[in-house]
């Protein structure tokens, strides 16, 4: 899939105020400082579509970006470790949950995980929540340029082993690097497949 246009539509903390049209949505979410904004900018070939920051927890709203005039990329606040007050964190975690519960337009959630680390309980718990809630999701491993290929394989295998303790199979996953454009075609290709599948159903 080629991205010809990418435009910011709106930010808000009220799911009821999200776009009313029924265009498919793909939500991107991950632990704070996982490289979400950089990944979004890489996928859309826009240097500053999503605001990057050295301060974790920068995204604190639901951000909708209209891609190619026919689907939305949704940038959600990160979970865990953000340096914000407990009350603030509670508020935006509440509307993240509400987003997943109420957005009929959501086709797939992409959960971002830093490939450099061993499986983290916070990531596993969040994916468990998605699974139990029946929300389709994929894993995007970020920052692959920081590891050698063998180490990447080993870390993905670590995730597979841990997840297979409670899952029938590991969810579909992608290896990415925002600085090296790794995984861009694969992620966009998958979104294109899902969009085409919905068109065929109609």
mmCIF file of C-alpha atoms in Angstrom:
data_model
loop_
_atom_site.group_PDB
_atom_site.id
_atom_site.type_symbol
_atom_site.label_atom_id
_atom_site.label_comp_id
_atom_site.label_asym_id
_atom_site.label_seq_id
_atom_site.Cartn_x
_atom_site.Cartn_y
_atom_site.Cartn_z
ATOM 1 C CA UNK A 1 0.000 0.000 0.000
ATOM 2 C CA UNK A 2 1.218 3.475 -0.897
ATOM 3 C CA UNK A 3 0.278 6.320 1.418
ATOM 4 C CA UNK A 4 -0.626 9.266 -0.763
ATOM 5 C CA UNK A 5 -2.148 11.477 1.892
ATOM 6 C CA UNK A 6 -2.038 11.658 5.686
ATOM 7 C CA UNK A 7 -3.766 14.413 7.588
ATOM 8 C CA UNK A 8 -4.463 15.137 11.219
ATOM 9 C CA UNK A 9 -8.200 15.217 11.908
ATOM 10 C CA UNK A 10 -8.726 15.646 15.653
ATOM 11 C CA UNK A 11 -7.531 14.974 19.201
ATOM 12 C CA UNK A 12 -9.862 14.364 22.081
ATOM 13 C CA UNK A 13 -10.419 12.414 25.277
ATOM 14 C CA UNK A 14 -14.100 11.691 24.667
ATOM 15 C CA UNK A 15 -14.776 8.603 22.561
ATOM 16 C CA UNK A 16 -18.214 9.994 21.706
ATOM 17 C CA UNK A 17 -16.498 12.850 19.847
ATOM 18 C CA UNK A 18 -14.408 10.574 17.609
ATOM 19 C CA UNK A 19 -15.195 10.729 13.850
ATOM 20 C CA UNK A 20 -18.769 9.686 13.097
ATOM 21 C CA UNK A 21 -18.108 8.133 9.692
ATOM 22 C CA UNK A 22 -17.617 4.377 9.473
ATOM 23 C CA UNK A 23 -14.155 4.333 7.913
ATOM 24 C CA UNK A 24 -11.950 1.516 9.257
ATOM 25 C CA UNK A 25 -9.608 2.378 12.113
ATOM 26 C CA UNK A 26 -6.240 0.926 13.083
ATOM 27 C CA UNK A 27 -5.104 1.847 16.582
ATOM 28 C CA UNK A 28 -1.448 2.067 17.624
ATOM 29 C CA UNK A 29 -0.658 1.714 21.305
ATOM 30 C CA UNK A 30 2.276 0.680 23.476
ATOM 31 C CA UNK A 31 4.217 1.353 26.608
ATOM 32 C CA UNK A 32 5.483 4.908 26.933
ATOM 33 C CA UNK A 33 8.788 5.502 25.123
ATOM 34 C CA UNK A 34 8.349 2.503 22.804
ATOM 35 C CA UNK A 35 8.818 4.679 19.715
ATOM 36 C CA UNK A 36 5.177 4.989 18.662
ATOM 37 C CA UNK A 37 5.316 8.490 17.198
ATOM 38 C CA UNK A 38 8.469 7.671 15.242
ATOM 39 C CA UNK A 39 6.828 4.536 13.860
ATOM 40 C CA UNK A 40 3.709 6.440 12.775
ATOM 41 C CA UNK A 41 5.865 9.035 11.038
ATOM 42 C CA UNK A 42 7.858 6.285 9.334
ATOM 43 C CA UNK A 43 4.742 4.443 8.126
ATOM 44 C CA UNK A 44 3.202 7.623 6.710
ATOM 45 C CA UNK A 45 6.494 9.042 5.360
ATOM 46 C CA UNK A 46 5.782 12.264 7.251
ATOM 47 C CA UNK A 47 8.515 13.586 9.517
ATOM 48 C CA UNK A 48 6.238 15.225 12.062
ATOM 49 C CA UNK A 49 2.721 13.890 11.610
ATOM 50 C CA UNK A 50 2.864 12.461 15.121
ATOM 51 C CA UNK A 51 4.742 14.561 17.653
ATOM 52 C CA UNK A 52 7.867 12.823 18.960
ATOM 53 C CA UNK A 53 9.330 13.668 22.340
ATOM 54 C CA UNK A 54 12.153 12.617 24.605
ATOM 55 C CA UNK A 55 9.638 12.711 27.438
ATOM 56 C CA UNK A 56 7.607 9.501 27.777
ATOM 57 C CA UNK A 57 3.849 9.888 27.946
ATOM 58 C CA UNK A 58 3.644 12.790 25.490
ATOM 59 C CA UNK A 59 0.486 11.434 23.839
ATOM 60 C CA UNK A 60 -2.407 11.907 26.254
ATOM 61 C CA UNK A 61 -5.316 12.105 23.812
ATOM 62 C CA UNK A 62 -6.931 9.965 21.126
ATOM 63 C CA UNK A 63 -5.432 11.271 17.875
ATOM 64 C CA UNK A 64 -7.105 10.496 14.539
ATOM 65 C CA UNK A 65 -5.171 10.756 11.263
ATOM 66 C CA UNK A 66 -7.005 10.248 7.965
ATOM 67 C CA UNK A 67 -4.935 8.142 5.579
ATOM 68 C CA UNK A 68 -5.571 8.094 1.809
ATOM 69 C CA UNK A 69 -9.032 9.521 2.546
ATOM 70 C CA UNK A 70 -10.297 5.999 3.310
ATOM 71 C CA UNK A 71 -9.010 4.815 6.714
ATOM 72 C CA UNK A 72 -7.913 6.204 10.069
ATOM 73 C CA UNK A 73 -4.656 5.659 11.873
ATOM 74 C CA UNK A 74 -5.403 6.199 15.573
ATOM 75 C CA UNK A 75 -2.603 7.199 17.931
ATOM 76 C CA UNK A 76 -3.522 6.232 21.507
ATOM 77 C CA UNK A 77 -1.802 7.229 24.775
ATOM 78 C CA UNK A 78 0.934 4.924 26.017
ATOM 79 C CA UNK A 79 0.342 2.727 29.021
ATOM 80 C CA UNK A 80 2.641 2.560 32.040
ATOM 81 C CA UNK A 81 5.684 4.510 33.181
ATOM 82 C CA UNK A 82 4.512 7.862 31.841
ATOM 83 C CA UNK A 83 5.645 10.682 34.108
ATOM 84 C CA UNK A 84 2.217 12.101 34.738
ATOM 85 C CA UNK A 85 0.162 12.299 37.892
ATOM 86 C CA UNK A 86 -1.810 9.240 38.994
ATOM 87 C CA UNK A 87 -5.084 11.099 38.492
ATOM 88 C CA UNK A 88 -4.129 12.100 34.925
ATOM 89 C CA UNK A 89 -3.032 8.553 34.140
ATOM 90 C CA UNK A 90 -6.302 7.191 35.500
ATOM 91 C CA UNK A 91 -8.303 9.518 33.247
ATOM 92 C CA UNK A 92 -6.589 8.647 29.996
ATOM 93 C CA UNK A 93 -6.414 4.937 30.783
ATOM 94 C CA UNK A 94 -10.156 5.091 31.306
ATOM 95 C CA UNK A 95 -10.803 6.546 27.864
ATOM 96 C CA UNK A 96 -8.406 4.070 26.237
ATOM 97 C CA UNK A 97 -10.558 1.268 27.660
ATOM 98 C CA UNK A 98 -13.695 3.055 26.520
ATOM 99 C CA UNK A 99 -12.237 3.447 23.035
ATOM 100 C CA UNK A 100 -11.654 -0.301 22.751
ATOM 101 C CA UNK A 101 -15.076 -1.104 24.167
ATOM 102 C CA UNK A 102 -17.085 1.275 22.003
ATOM 103 C CA UNK A 103 -15.361 1.899 18.666
ATOM 104 C CA UNK A 104 -17.143 -0.318 16.140
ATOM 105 C CA UNK A 105 -14.863 1.082 13.422
ATOM 106 C CA UNK A 106 -11.768 -0.487 15.011
ATOM 107 C CA UNK A 107 -10.433 -3.240 12.759
ATOM 108 C CA UNK A 108 -7.137 -4.023 14.479
ATOM 109 C CA UNK A 109 -4.982 -2.761 17.330
ATOM 110 C CA UNK A 110 -1.224 -2.733 16.843
ATOM 111 C CA UNK A 111 0.519 -3.235 20.178
ATOM 112 C CA UNK A 112 4.068 -1.868 20.105
ATOM 113 C CA UNK A 113 6.774 -3.701 22.021
ATOM 114 C CA UNK A 114 10.470 -2.743 22.344
ATOM 115 C CA UNK A 115 12.360 -5.684 20.814
ATOM 116 C CA UNK A 116 15.402 -4.998 23.009
ATOM 117 C CA UNK A 117 13.754 -6.202 26.203
ATOM 118 C CA UNK A 118 12.609 -9.520 27.565
ATOM 119 C CA UNK A 119 8.816 -9.995 27.749
ATOM 120 C CA UNK A 120 7.452 -7.340 30.099
ATOM 121 C CA UNK A 121 4.445 -8.085 32.359
ATOM 122 C CA UNK A 122 2.820 -4.758 31.460
ATOM 123 C CA UNK A 123 2.846 -5.631 27.728
ATOM 124 C CA UNK A 124 1.691 -9.201 28.332
ATOM 125 C CA UNK A 125 -1.112 -8.006 30.625
ATOM 126 C CA UNK A 126 -2.309 -5.480 28.064
ATOM 127 C CA UNK A 127 -2.368 -8.070 25.283
ATOM 128 C CA UNK A 128 -4.203 -10.442 27.613
ATOM 129 C CA UNK A 129 -6.826 -7.713 28.091
ATOM 130 C CA UNK A 130 -7.208 -7.318 24.307
ATOM 131 C CA UNK A 131 -7.540 -11.069 23.860
ATOM 132 C CA UNK A 132 -10.137 -11.450 26.597
ATOM 133 C CA UNK A 133 -12.077 -8.476 25.214
ATOM 134 C CA UNK A 134 -12.106 -10.090 21.753
ATOM 135 C CA UNK A 135 -10.201 -7.218 20.131
ATOM 136 C CA UNK A 136 -8.113 -8.281 17.093
ATOM 137 C CA UNK A 137 -4.501 -7.199 17.502
ATOM 138 C CA UNK A 138 -0.993 -7.667 16.161
ATOM 139 C CA UNK A 139 2.368 -7.087 17.801
ATOM 140 C CA UNK A 140 4.804 -4.583 16.337
ATOM 141 C CA UNK A 141 8.319 -5.053 17.655
ATOM 142 C CA UNK A 142 10.107 -1.688 17.486
ATOM 143 C CA UNK A 143 13.769 -0.566 17.474
ATOM 144 C CA UNK A 144 15.028 -3.627 15.583
ATOM 145 C CA UNK A 145 18.055 -1.656 14.378
ATOM 146 C CA UNK A 146 19.410 -1.798 17.943
ATOM 147 C CA UNK A 147 19.910 -5.592 17.844
ATOM 148 C CA UNK A 148 21.653 -8.122 15.638
ATOM 149 C CA UNK A 149 19.375 -10.518 13.659
ATOM 150 C CA UNK A 150 20.094 -13.484 15.954
ATOM 151 C CA UNK A 151 19.196 -11.442 19.032
ATOM 152 C CA UNK A 152 15.949 -10.347 17.364
ATOM 153 C CA UNK A 153 15.039 -13.980 16.670
ATOM 154 C CA UNK A 154 15.858 -14.911 20.246
ATOM 155 C CA UNK A 155 13.744 -12.126 21.743
ATOM 156 C CA UNK A 156 10.756 -12.924 19.502
ATOM 157 C CA UNK A 157 11.108 -16.567 20.524
ATOM 158 C CA UNK A 158 11.087 -15.489 24.177
ATOM 159 C CA UNK A 159 7.749 -13.771 23.560
ATOM 160 C CA UNK A 160 6.401 -16.782 21.709
ATOM 161 C CA UNK A 161 7.344 -19.138 24.546
ATOM 162 C CA UNK A 162 5.762 -16.935 27.212
ATOM 163 C CA UNK A 163 2.574 -16.287 25.237
ATOM 164 C CA UNK A 164 2.056 -19.940 24.314
ATOM 165 C CA UNK A 165 1.699 -20.677 28.015
ATOM 166 C CA UNK A 166 -1.763 -19.073 27.860
ATOM 167 C CA UNK A 167 -2.461 -18.509 24.130
ATOM 168 C CA UNK A 168 -3.167 -21.103 21.437
ATOM 169 C CA UNK A 169 -0.772 -19.293 19.125
ATOM 170 C CA UNK A 170 1.277 -16.140 19.099
ATOM 171 C CA UNK A 171 -0.526 -13.232 17.399
ATOM 172 C CA UNK A 172 0.740 -12.021 14.050
ATOM 173 C CA UNK A 173 3.818 -9.874 14.537
ATOM 174 C CA UNK A 174 6.029 -7.457 12.631
ATOM 175 C CA UNK A 175 9.675 -6.456 13.111
ATOM 176 C CA UNK A 176 10.234 -2.732 12.612
ATOM 177 C CA UNK A 177 12.780 0.053 12.857
ATOM 178 C CA UNK A 178 11.679 3.644 12.348
ATOM 179 C CA UNK A 179 15.199 4.862 11.616
ATOM 180 C CA UNK A 180 15.853 2.167 8.984
ATOM 181 C CA UNK A 181 12.347 1.900 7.467
ATOM 182 C CA UNK A 182 12.262 -1.779 8.433
ATOM 183 C CA UNK A 183 8.815 -3.369 8.422
ATOM 184 C CA UNK A 184 7.046 -0.483 6.712
ATOM 185 C CA UNK A 185 5.835 -2.435 3.671
ATOM 186 C CA UNK A 186 4.771 -5.405 5.793
ATOM 187 C CA UNK A 187 2.631 -3.362 8.214
ATOM 188 C CA UNK A 188 1.028 -1.243 5.490
ATOM 189 C CA UNK A 189 0.553 -4.329 3.336
ATOM 190 C CA UNK A 190 -1.341 -6.029 6.143
ATOM 191 C CA UNK A 191 -3.588 -2.991 6.659
ATOM 192 C CA UNK A 192 -4.197 -2.985 2.896
ATOM 193 C CA UNK A 193 -5.194 -6.662 3.020
ATOM 194 C CA UNK A 194 -7.666 -6.011 5.831
ATOM 195 C CA UNK A 195 -9.157 -3.036 3.988
ATOM 196 C CA UNK A 196 -9.491 -5.066 0.781
ATOM 197 C CA UNK A 197 -11.139 -7.876 2.734
ATOM 198 C CA UNK A 198 -13.785 -5.517 4.077
ATOM 199 C CA UNK A 199 -14.464 -4.138 0.588
ATOM 200 C CA UNK A 200 -14.993 -7.677 -0.715
ATOM 201 C CA UNK A 201 -17.419 -8.450 2.135
ATOM 202 C CA UNK A 202 -19.504 -5.417 1.201
#
